[in-house]
CSV table of C-alpha atoms in Angstrom, one decimal:
chain,number,residue,atom,x,y,z
G,1,MET,CA,138.4,141.9,107.0
G,2,LYS,CA,139.8,144.9,108.2
G,3,PRO,CA,138.6,147.1,111.3
G,4,ARG,CA,137.7,150.2,108.5
G,5,SER,CA,135.7,147.4,106.3
G,6,TRP,CA,133.8,146.0,109.4
G,7,VAL,CA,132.7,149.8,110.2
G,8,LEU,CA,131.9,150.6,106.5
G,9,LEU,CA,129.6,147.2,106.6
G,10,LEU,CA,127.8,148.3,109.5
G,11,ALA,CA,127.2,151.5,108.1
G,12,ALA,CA,126.1,150.5,104.9
G,13,VAL,CA,123.5,147.8,106.0
G,14,PHE,CA,122.1,150.6,108.5
G,15,ALA,CA,121.5,152.8,105.2
G,16,VAL,CA,120.4,150.1,103.6
G,17,LEU,CA,117.6,149.3,106.5
G,18,GLN,CA,116.7,153.4,106.1
G,19,LEU,CA,115.2,152.6,102.8
G,20,ALA,CA,112.0,151.2,104.6
G,21,ASN,CA,110.8,154.6,106.0
G,22,VAL,CA,111.9,157.6,103.4
G,23,THR,CA,109.1,159.3,104.4
G,24,GLY,CA,107.4,160.1,107.4
G,25,ARG,CA,109.7,160.5,110.2
G,26,ASP,CA,108.9,164.2,110.6
G,27,THR,CA,108.0,165.9,113.7
G,28,PRO,CA,105.9,169.3,113.5
G,29,ASP,CA,109.5,171.2,114.3
G,30,THR,CA,110.3,169.4,111.0
G,31,LYS,CA,108.8,172.4,109.1
G,32,ASN,CA,110.5,175.1,110.4
G,33,TYR,CA,114.0,173.4,110.1
G,34,LEU,CA,113.3,172.7,106.2
G,35,SER,CA,112.0,176.4,105.8
G,36,TYR,CA,115.0,177.7,107.1
G,37,ALA,CA,117.2,175.7,105.2
G,38,LEU,CA,115.6,176.3,101.9
G,39,SER,CA,115.7,179.9,103.1
G,40,LEU,CA,119.4,179.7,103.5
G,41,ARG,CA,119.5,178.1,100.3
G,42,GLY,CA,117.9,181.0,98.4
G,43,ASP,CA,114.2,180.3,97.7
G,44,SER,CA,111.4,182.7,98.6
G,45,LYS,CA,109.0,182.6,101.5
G,46,GLN,CA,106.6,181.5,99.6
G,47,ASP,CA,108.5,178.7,97.6
G,48,ALA,CA,109.6,177.1,101.1
G,49,ALA,CA,106.4,177.8,102.4
G,50,THR,CA,105.4,175.5,98.9
G,51,ALA,CA,108.2,172.9,99.2
G,52,THR,CA,107.9,172.8,103.5
G,53,ILE,CA,104.1,171.8,103.4
G,54,ASP,CA,104.3,169.5,100.5
G,55,TYR,CA,106.9,167.4,102.2
G,56,ALA,CA,105.1,167.3,105.3
G,57,CYS,CA,101.7,166.7,104.0
G,58,ALA,CA,103.1,163.8,101.8
G,59,GLY,CA,104.7,162.4,105.0
G,60,LYS,CA,101.0,162.6,106.8
G,61,ALA,CA,99.4,160.8,104.0
G,62,SER,CA,102.1,157.9,103.6
G,63,ILE,CA,101.5,157.5,107.6
G,64,ALA,CA,97.8,157.7,107.3
G,65,ARG,CA,97.6,155.0,103.7
G,66,ARG,CA,100.2,152.7,106.1
G,67,ASN,CA,97.8,152.8,108.8
G,68,GLN,CA,94.7,151.9,106.6
G,69,SER,CA,96.5,149.3,105.3
G,70,VAL,CA,96.7,147.2,108.5
G,71,ASP,CA,93.3,148.6,110.0
G,72,VAL,CA,90.9,145.5,110.8
G,73,VAL,CA,88.0,147.1,109.6
G,74,ARG,CA,89.1,149.4,106.9
G,75,PHE,CA,91.9,147.8,105.0
G,76,HIS,CA,89.5,147.3,101.6
G,77,ALA,CA,88.3,150.7,101.6
G,78,PRO,CA,90.0,153.1,99.0
G,79,SER,CA,93.2,154.6,100.0
G,80,PRO,CA,93.1,157.9,101.7
G,81,THR,CA,96.3,159.1,100.5
G,82,ARG,CA,94.9,162.0,98.2
G,83,ARG,CA,92.5,163.3,100.4
G,84,VAL,CA,95.1,163.6,103.5
G,85,PHE,CA,97.6,165.6,101.5
G,86,VAL,CA,94.6,168.0,99.6
G,87,GLU,CA,93.2,168.4,103.2
G,88,CYS,CA,97.0,169.1,105.3
G,89,ARG,CA,98.0,170.9,102.1
G,90,GLY,CA,94.9,173.8,101.8
G,91,TYR,CA,95.1,174.2,106.0
G,92,GLU,CA,98.9,174.4,106.2
G,93,HIS,CA,98.5,177.1,103.5
G,94,TRP,CA,95.6,178.7,104.9
G,95,VAL,CA,97.5,179.3,108.1
G,96,VAL,CA,100.5,180.7,106.1
G,97,ALA,CA,99.2,182.9,104.2
G,98,LYS,CA,97.4,184.5,107.1
G,99,ARG,CA,100.6,185.1,108.9
G,100,LEU,CA,102.2,186.1,106.3
G,101,ARG,CA,99.4,188.7,105.2
G,102,ALA,CA,99.8,189.4,109.0
G,103,GLY,CA,103.1,191.3,108.3
G,104,GLN,CA,104.7,187.9,110.2
G,105,THR,CA,107.7,187.9,107.4
G,106,GLY,CA,111.1,188.6,109.0
G,107,GLY,CA,113.4,185.9,109.8
G,108,HIS,CA,114.5,182.9,107.9
G,109,THR,CA,111.5,180.2,109.2
G,110,VAL,CA,108.3,180.2,106.9
G,111,PRO,CA,105.1,181.4,109.9
G,112,PHE,CA,103.8,178.2,110.9
G,113,MET,CA,103.6,179.3,114.5
G,114,PRO,CA,103.5,182.7,116.4
G,115,PRO,CA,106.7,184.8,115.9
G,116,ARG,CA,107.4,184.3,119.7
G,117,PHE,CA,107.6,180.4,118.7
G,118,MET,CA,109.6,181.2,115.9
G,119,ARG,CA,112.4,183.0,117.1
G,120,ILE,CA,113.5,179.8,119.1
G,121,PHE,CA,114.1,178.0,115.5
G,122,GLU,CA,115.8,181.5,114.4
G,123,VAL,CA,118.4,181.1,116.6
G,124,ARG,CA,119.7,177.5,115.7
G,125,PRO,CA,121.0,178.0,112.6
G,126,GLY,CA,123.2,175.0,112.7
G,127,TYR,CA,121.0,172.0,111.6
G,128,PRO,CA,119.6,174.0,108.6
G,129,VAL,CA,122.8,175.1,107.5
G,130,PHE,CA,123.8,171.0,107.6
G,131,LEU,CA,120.6,170.3,105.5
G,132,VAL,CA,121.3,172.7,102.9
G,133,PRO,CA,123.9,170.6,100.3
G,134,PHE,CA,121.2,167.8,101.1
G,135,ILE,CA,118.2,169.1,99.7
G,136,THR,CA,119.8,171.1,97.0
G,137,VAL,CA,121.3,168.1,95.3
G,138,LEU,CA,118.9,165.6,96.3
G,139,GLY,CA,115.9,167.6,96.6
G,140,VAL,CA,113.8,167.8,99.6
G,141,THR,CA,112.4,164.3,100.5
G,142,TRP,CA,115.4,162.4,99.4
G,143,GLY,CA,117.8,165.5,101.1
G,144,LEU,CA,116.4,165.1,104.2
G,145,TRP,CA,116.6,161.1,104.0
G,146,ALA,CA,120.4,161.6,103.4
G,147,ALA,CA,121.3,164.0,105.4
G,148,GLY,CA,119.7,161.6,108.5
G,149,VAL,CA,121.7,158.9,107.3
G,150,ALA,CA,124.8,160.5,107.1
G,151,VAL,CA,124.7,162.4,110.7
G,152,THR,CA,123.9,158.3,112.1
G,153,VAL,CA,126.4,156.8,110.1
G,154,VAL,CA,128.7,159.5,111.5
G,155,GLY,CA,127.7,158.8,115.1
G,156,GLY,CA,128.3,155.3,115.0
G,157,VAL,CA,131.4,155.5,113.5
G,158,LEU,CA,132.5,158.1,116.4
G,159,ALA,CA,130.8,155.7,119.0
G,160,PHE,CA,133.4,153.1,117.7
G,161,LEU,CA,136.2,155.4,117.7
G,162,VAL,CA,135.9,156.3,121.2
G,163,LEU,CA,136.3,152.9,122.4
G,164,ARG,CA,139.1,152.1,119.9
G,165,THR,CA,140.8,155.2,121.6
G,166,LEU,CA,140.0,153.7,124.9
G,167,ARG,CA,141.8,150.6,124.1
G,168,ALA,CA,138.7,147.8,123.6
G,169,SER,CA,139.1,145.4,121.3
G,170,LEU,CA,137.6,145.3,117.9
G,171,PRO,CA,134.4,143.2,118.8
G,172,PRO,CA,133.0,145.5,121.8
G,173,ALA,CA,134.1,148.9,119.6
G,174,LEU,CA,131.9,146.9,116.7
G,175,THR,CA,129.5,146.3,119.1
G,176,GLY,CA,129.4,150.2,120.5
G,177,GLN,CA,128.8,150.9,116.6
G,178,ALA,CA,125.6,148.5,116.4
G,179,LEU,CA,124.1,149.9,119.5
G,180,PHE,CA,124.3,153.0,118.3
G,181,TYR,CA,122.1,152.5,115.4
G,182,VAL,CA,119.6,149.9,116.9
G,183,LEU,CA,119.1,151.7,120.1
G,184,PRO,CA,116.6,154.6,120.0
G,185,CYS,CA,119.8,157.0,119.6
G,186,GLY,CA,119.9,155.5,115.8
G,187,THR,CA,115.9,156.1,115.2
G,188,THR,CA,116.5,159.5,116.9
G,189,ALA,CA,118.6,160.9,114.6
G,190,MET,CA,117.0,159.7,111.7
G,191,ARG,CA,114.1,161.8,112.3
G,192,PRO,CA,115.0,165.2,110.6
G,193,MET,CA,115.6,167.3,113.8
G,194,THR,CA,118.4,168.5,115.7
G,195,GLU,CA,118.7,165.6,117.8
G,196,GLY,CA,120.9,163.8,115.5
G,197,LEU,CA,123.6,166.4,115.3
G,198,LEU,CA,123.4,166.7,118.8
G,199,LEU,CA,124.1,163.0,119.5
G,200,THR,CA,126.8,163.1,116.9
G,201,LEU,CA,128.9,166.4,118.4
G,202,THR,CA,127.9,165.1,122.0
G,203,LEU,CA,129.6,162.0,120.5
G,204,ALA,CA,132.7,163.7,118.8
G,205,ALA,CA,133.5,165.4,122.6
G,206,LEU,CA,133.4,162.6,124.2
G,207,TRP,CA,136.2,161.0,121.5
G,208,GLY,CA,137.9,164.0,122.6
G,209,CYS,CA,137.9,163.4,126.1
G,210,ALA,CA,139.4,159.7,125.5
G,211,LEU,CA,142.2,161.6,123.2
G,212,ALA,CA,142.9,163.3,126.2
G,213,LEU,CA,143.0,160.9,128.4
G,214,GLU,CA,145.3,159.0,126.1
G,215,GLY,CA,148.1,161.3,126.2
G,216,ARG,CA,147.4,163.9,122.9
G,217,THR,CA,145.7,166.3,125.2
G,218,ARG,CA,146.1,169.1,122.6
G,219,ALA,CA,144.2,167.2,120.2
G,220,GLY,CA,141.5,165.9,122.7
G,221,THR,CA,141.4,169.1,124.1
G,222,ALA,CA,140.6,171.2,120.4
G,223,LEU,CA,138.1,168.4,119.3
G,224,VAL,CA,135.8,169.1,122.7
G,225,GLY,CA,136.5,172.7,122.2
G,226,GLY,CA,134.9,172.6,118.3
G,227,SER,CA,132.0,170.0,119.2
G,228,LEU,CA,131.3,172.3,121.4
G,229,LEU,CA,131.3,175.5,119.2
G,230,ALA,CA,129.4,173.6,117.1
G,231,LEU,CA,126.6,172.7,119.4
G,232,PHE,CA,126.1,176.5,120.2
G,233,THR,CA,125.3,176.4,117.0
G,234,VAL,CA,122.8,174.1,116.6
G,235,LYS,CA,121.6,174.1,120.1
G,236,HIS,CA,123.1,176.8,122.5
G,237,SER,CA,121.2,175.2,125.4
G,238,GLN,CA,122.9,171.7,124.6
G,239,SER,CA,126.4,173.7,124.3
G,240,LEU,CA,125.8,175.1,127.9
G,241,PHE,CA,125.0,171.7,129.6
G,242,LEU,CA,128.1,169.9,128.0
G,243,GLY,CA,130.0,172.5,129.1
G,244,VAL,CA,128.9,172.3,132.7
G,245,CYS,CA,128.4,169.0,133.0
G,246,LEU,CA,132.2,168.4,131.6
G,247,ALA,CA,133.3,170.3,134.1
G,248,GLY,CA,131.3,169.5,136.8
G,249,ALA,CA,132.5,165.8,136.0
G,250,CYS,CA,136.3,167.0,135.8
G,251,ALA,CA,135.9,168.4,139.2
G,252,ALA,CA,134.3,165.3,140.5
G,253,ILE,CA,137.6,163.3,139.3
G,254,GLY,CA,139.8,165.8,141.2
G,255,VAL,CA,138.2,165.4,144.5
G,256,ARG,CA,138.1,161.6,144.2
G,257,ARG,CA,141.9,161.9,143.4
G,258,GLY,CA,142.4,164.2,145.9
G,259,VAL,CA,140.5,162.5,148.9
G,260,ARG,CA,142.8,159.1,147.7
G,261,ALA,CA,146.0,160.9,147.6
G,262,GLY,CA,145.2,162.8,151.1
G,263,LEU,CA,145.2,165.8,149.4
G,264,VAL,CA,141.9,167.2,151.1
G,265,ARG,CA,143.0,168.7,154.7
G,266,HIS,CA,142.2,171.6,156.9
G,267,GLU,CA,144.4,174.3,155.2
G,268,GLY,CA,142.0,176.5,153.6
G,269,PRO,CA,139.6,176.7,150.2
G,270,LEU,CA,142.4,178.0,148.4
G,271,LYS,CA,144.9,176.1,148.9
G,272,THR,CA,143.0,173.0,148.9
G,273,ALA,CA,141.5,173.4,145.5
G,274,GLY,CA,145.0,174.1,144.5
G,275,GLN,CA,146.0,170.5,145.3
G,276,LEU,CA,143.0,169.2,143.7
G,277,TRP,CA,143.8,170.9,140.7
G,278,GLN,CA,147.2,169.7,140.4
G,279,ALA,CA,146.0,166.6,141.3
G,280,LEU,CA,143.7,166.5,138.0
G,281,GLY,CA,146.7,166.4,135.7
G,282,ARG,CA,147.8,168.0,132.5
G,283,PRO,CA,145.1,166.5,130.5
G,284,LEU,CA,141.7,166.7,132.6
G,285,ARG,CA,143.0,170.4,133.6
G,286,SER,CA,143.1,171.0,130.0
G,287,LEU,CA,139.1,169.5,129.4
G,288,ALA,CA,138.2,171.5,132.3
G,289,VAL,CA,139.1,175.0,131.3
G,290,ALA,CA,137.9,174.2,128.0
G,291,ALA,CA,134.7,173.3,129.0
G,292,SER,CA,134.2,176.5,131.6
G,293,CYS,CA,135.2,178.4,128.7
G,294,ALA,CA,132.5,177.1,126.2
G,295,ALA,CA,129.7,177.1,129.2
G,296,VAL,CA,130.5,181.1,130.3
G,297,GLY,CA,130.8,182.1,126.9
G,298,THR,CA,127.3,180.4,125.8
G,299,VAL,CA,125.6,182.5,128.4
G,300,LEU,CA,127.7,185.8,127.4
G,301,VAL,CA,127.1,185.2,123.8
G,302,ALA,CA,123.1,184.2,124.0
G,303,GLU,CA,122.9,187.0,125.9
G,304,VAL,CA,125.1,189.9,123.6
G,305,LEU,CA,122.9,188.1,120.8
G,306,HIS,CA,119.7,188.4,122.6
G,307,TYR,CA,119.0,184.6,122.4
G,308,PRO,CA,115.3,183.9,123.7
G,309,SER,CA,115.8,183.2,127.9
G,310,GLU,CA,114.8,180.4,130.2
G,311,SER,CA,111.5,182.4,131.0
G,312,GLU,CA,110.6,182.6,127.4
G,313,SER,CA,111.0,178.8,126.8
G,314,LEU,CA,109.1,178.5,130.0
G,315,GLN,CA,106.3,180.7,128.5
G,316,ASP,CA,106.5,178.5,125.4
G,317,LEU,CA,106.0,175.3,127.1
G,318,LEU,CA,103.0,176.4,129.5
G,319,THR,CA,100.9,178.4,127.3
G,320,ASN,CA,101.2,175.7,124.8
G,321,HIS,CA,103.5,177.6,122.1
G,322,PHE,CA,102.2,180.7,123.1
G,323,ALA,CA,98.5,179.8,121.9
G,324,ARG,CA,97.3,181.4,125.6
G,325,PRO,CA,97.9,184.3,128.0
G,326,ASP,CA,101.2,184.4,129.5
G,327,ARG,CA,101.7,182.6,132.8
G,328,THR,CA,101.9,185.3,136.2
G,329,ARG,CA,103.1,182.3,138.8
G,330,LEU,CA,106.2,181.0,136.0
G,331,TRP,CA,108.3,179.2,138.2
G,332,PRO,CA,105.9,177.8,140.7
G,333,GLU,CA,103.7,176.3,138.0
G,334,PHE,CA,106.5,175.0,136.1
G,335,LEU,CA,108.0,173.4,139.3
G,336,HIS,CA,104.5,171.8,140.2
G,337,LEU,CA,104.6,170.3,136.3
G,338,GLU,CA,108.2,169.0,136.8
G,339,PHE,CA,107.4,166.9,140.0
G,340,ASP,CA,104.3,165.7,138.0
G,341,PHE,CA,106.6,164.7,134.9
G,342,TRP,CA,109.0,162.9,136.8
G,343,VAL,CA,106.8,161.2,138.8
G,344,GLU,CA,105.1,159.8,136.0
G,345,TRP,CA,107.9,159.2,134.2
G,346,LEU,CA,109.3,156.9,136.8
G,347,ARG,CA,106.3,154.9,137.0
G,348,ARG,CA,106.7,154.5,133.2
G,349,ARG,CA,110.4,153.3,133.3
G,350,LEU,CA,109.4,150.9,136.1
G,351,TRP,CA,106.5,149.3,133.9
G,352,ASP,CA,108.9,148.8,131.4
G,353,PRO,CA,112.4,149.0,132.9
G,354,LEU,CA,114.8,148.2,129.9
G,355,PHE,CA,115.9,151.9,129.9
G,356,LEU,CA,116.9,152.0,133.7
G,357,THR,CA,118.2,148.7,133.2
G,358,ALA,CA,120.9,149.3,130.6
G,359,VAL,CA,121.5,153.2,131.5
G,360,LEU,CA,122.2,151.3,135.1
G,361,ALA,CA,125.0,148.3,133.8
G,362,SER,CA,126.6,150.5,131.3
G,363,ALA,CA,127.6,153.3,134.0
G,364,TRP,CA,128.3,150.9,136.2
G,365,GLY,CA,130.5,149.0,133.3
G,366,ALA,CA,132.2,152.8,132.3
G,367,ILE,CA,133.1,154.0,136.0
G,368,ARG,CA,134.3,150.0,137.0
G,369,HIS,CA,136.7,149.5,134.4
G,370,ARG,CA,137.3,153.6,132.7
G,371,PRO,CA,137.0,155.8,135.9
G,372,ALA,CA,138.0,159.0,134.6
G,373,PHE,CA,135.9,158.5,131.0
G,374,GLY,CA,133.5,156.9,132.8
G,375,VAL,CA,133.1,159.9,135.3
G,376,LEU,CA,133.2,162.2,132.0
G,377,LEU,CA,130.6,159.8,130.1
G,378,LEU,CA,128.2,160.0,132.8
G,379,GLY,CA,127.8,163.6,132.4
G,380,ALA,CA,127.7,163.9,129.0
G,381,ALA,CA,124.9,161.5,129.2
G,382,PHE,CA,123.4,163.9,132.3
G,383,THR,CA,122.7,166.2,129.6
G,384,GLY,CA,120.0,164.5,128.3
G,385,VAL,CA,118.6,164.6,131.7
G,386,LEU,CA,118.6,168.3,132.0
G,387,ASN,CA,117.1,168.5,128.3
G,388,GLN,CA,114.3,166.7,129.8
G,389,ALA,CA,113.8,168.6,132.7
G,390,GLY,CA,114.0,172.0,130.6
G,391,HIS,CA,110.9,170.5,128.9
G,392,PRO,CA,108.7,168.5,131.3
G,393,ASP,CA,106.1,167.2,128.5
G,394,ILE,CA,105.2,163.6,128.6
G,395,ASN,CA,104.2,163.5,125.3
G,396,ILE,CA,106.9,164.5,123.0
G,397,TYR,CA,108.1,162.3,120.0
G,398,GLY,CA,109.6,159.2,121.5
G,399,ASP,CA,111.2,160.8,124.0
G,400,ARG,CA,113.9,162.6,121.8
G,401,LEU,CA,114.8,165.1,124.6
G,402,ILE,CA,116.2,162.6,127.1
G,403,VAL,CA,118.0,160.7,124.3
G,404,LEU,CA,121.2,161.5,125.3
G,405,VAL,CA,121.4,159.4,128.2
G,406,TRP,CA,121.3,156.5,125.8
G,407,LEU,CA,124.8,157.1,124.8
G,408,LEU,CA,125.4,155.3,128.3
G,409,PRO,CA,124.5,152.0,127.3
G,410,VAL,CA,126.4,152.7,123.5
G,411,VAL,CA,129.9,153.6,125.2
G,412,GLY,CA,129.6,151.3,128.8
G,413,LEU,CA,128.0,148.3,127.6
G,414,PRO,CA,131.0,147.4,125.3
G,415,LEU,CA,133.3,148.6,127.8
G,416,LEU,CA,131.3,145.7,130.1
G,417,LEU,CA,131.0,143.5,127.2
G,418,GLY,CA,134.9,143.8,126.8
G,419,HIS,CA,136.3,143.3,130.3
G,420,ALA,CA,133.8,139.8,131.0
G,421,VAL,CA,135.0,138.3,127.5
G,422,HIS,CA,138.8,139.1,128.6
G,423,PRO,CA,138.7,139.9,132.7
G,424,TRP,CA,142.9,139.8,133.2
G,425,SER,CA,142.6,142.9,130.8
G,426,ARG,CA,142.0,145.0,133.7
G,427,THR,CA,141.6,149.0,132.3
G,428,SER,CA,143.7,148.8,129.4
G,429,GLY,CA,141.4,146.5,127.2
G,430,THR,CA,144.2,144.4,125.8
G,431,VAL,CA,144.8,140.7,126.3
G,432,PRO,CA,148.1,139.4,127.1
G,433,ALA,CA,150.4,137.8,124.7
G,434,PRO,CA,150.2,133.9,125.1
G,435,LEU,CA,153.6,132.9,126.5
G,436,ARG,CA,155.8,131.2,123.9
G,437,ARG,CA,157.2,127.3,124.2
G,438,ASP,CA,160.7,128.6,125.2
G,439,THR,CA,159.8,131.0,127.9
G,440,THR,CA,161.7,129.8,131.0
G,441,VAL,CA,159.5,129.4,134.4
G,442,ALA,CA,161.2,131.3,137.4
G,443,ARG,CA,162.9,129.3,139.6
């Protein structure tokens, strides 16, 4: 089959498998994004609340039924579906009605939580806008499912395109697409949350980096800039992280090239910086400028639009979504929690070392066989660490905040695989053609 046929086949198989779980994928934050999308569609606050609550409670009831069906004590009891749905629906409507009566009627989202918490979601219109056509055509349940399938399938296709742009052969490129579907990337992207778009747009930026390194500088830089702009609308902190990390990766490549070329001498910082800037080459200079402008622009626009600050995000974390009084010693308490979190996180990873093994092997493979792109890939994956560091909560669903680190295995492992299969291909990813019979042997 042609390459596009294999790509479509993998995407189709993945989509069919997702029919096993049409409901029950939502998290508490899903209600905020769904109500935002319904409001953009034109629904009133009450209609948006009803549709959102029905979807969330149907998912909870479905999970309760499935859990009971395999409970060794209660599997023969009557189905709890109706009871769980009615209780959930009654409670959620009571909470929303109470907040609406108290005057919490502003914004696009339904007031499921205090105003300060809902403000965090009001500044993330990108994902709700993405949902609008799906829920309008297919309804809430199937619309959210189809949106998850669409964004995850596109993410896998982008992984394939990144590898093909890096001149990987067809099997490693298809392996990268399949890895995106079967690793936690695919599971997390299928949740009705922003992480699917974050993964897909980050892969789009990496594709732009690959295009630039392969000589298509303008197209690659434009794709990186467009991806960062779209990320700002989905989650502006991720746009900032990715811009900073890509710019830092370009700086690291420049220093490495400058050291190898002997350009780093005691000639003053300005002259040395100029030499390192020239050592980058045109493609990486363009990427560095685009990433730096995106990072600075994110900070400035967020300040002008009065987006919630980092201190507000920390208060949300430490007060359990503003359910408790604000903390007076904000940063010391946060740093204390941060240290404890990473100690516990590392302990759990050493207990189950698949994550660390996959990340280290893929990082080595990417740096070893595509050095410049490997550094950029490390920078993009590191945004997952920054995202997790900003929310050191060990109980967040399925490690979804750090899921961007899984992009390292998605791209790095196929590069390592391709080199292991064809070790003579070096960094080109191509296999030399066999000698013809009439080739003359050099005397």
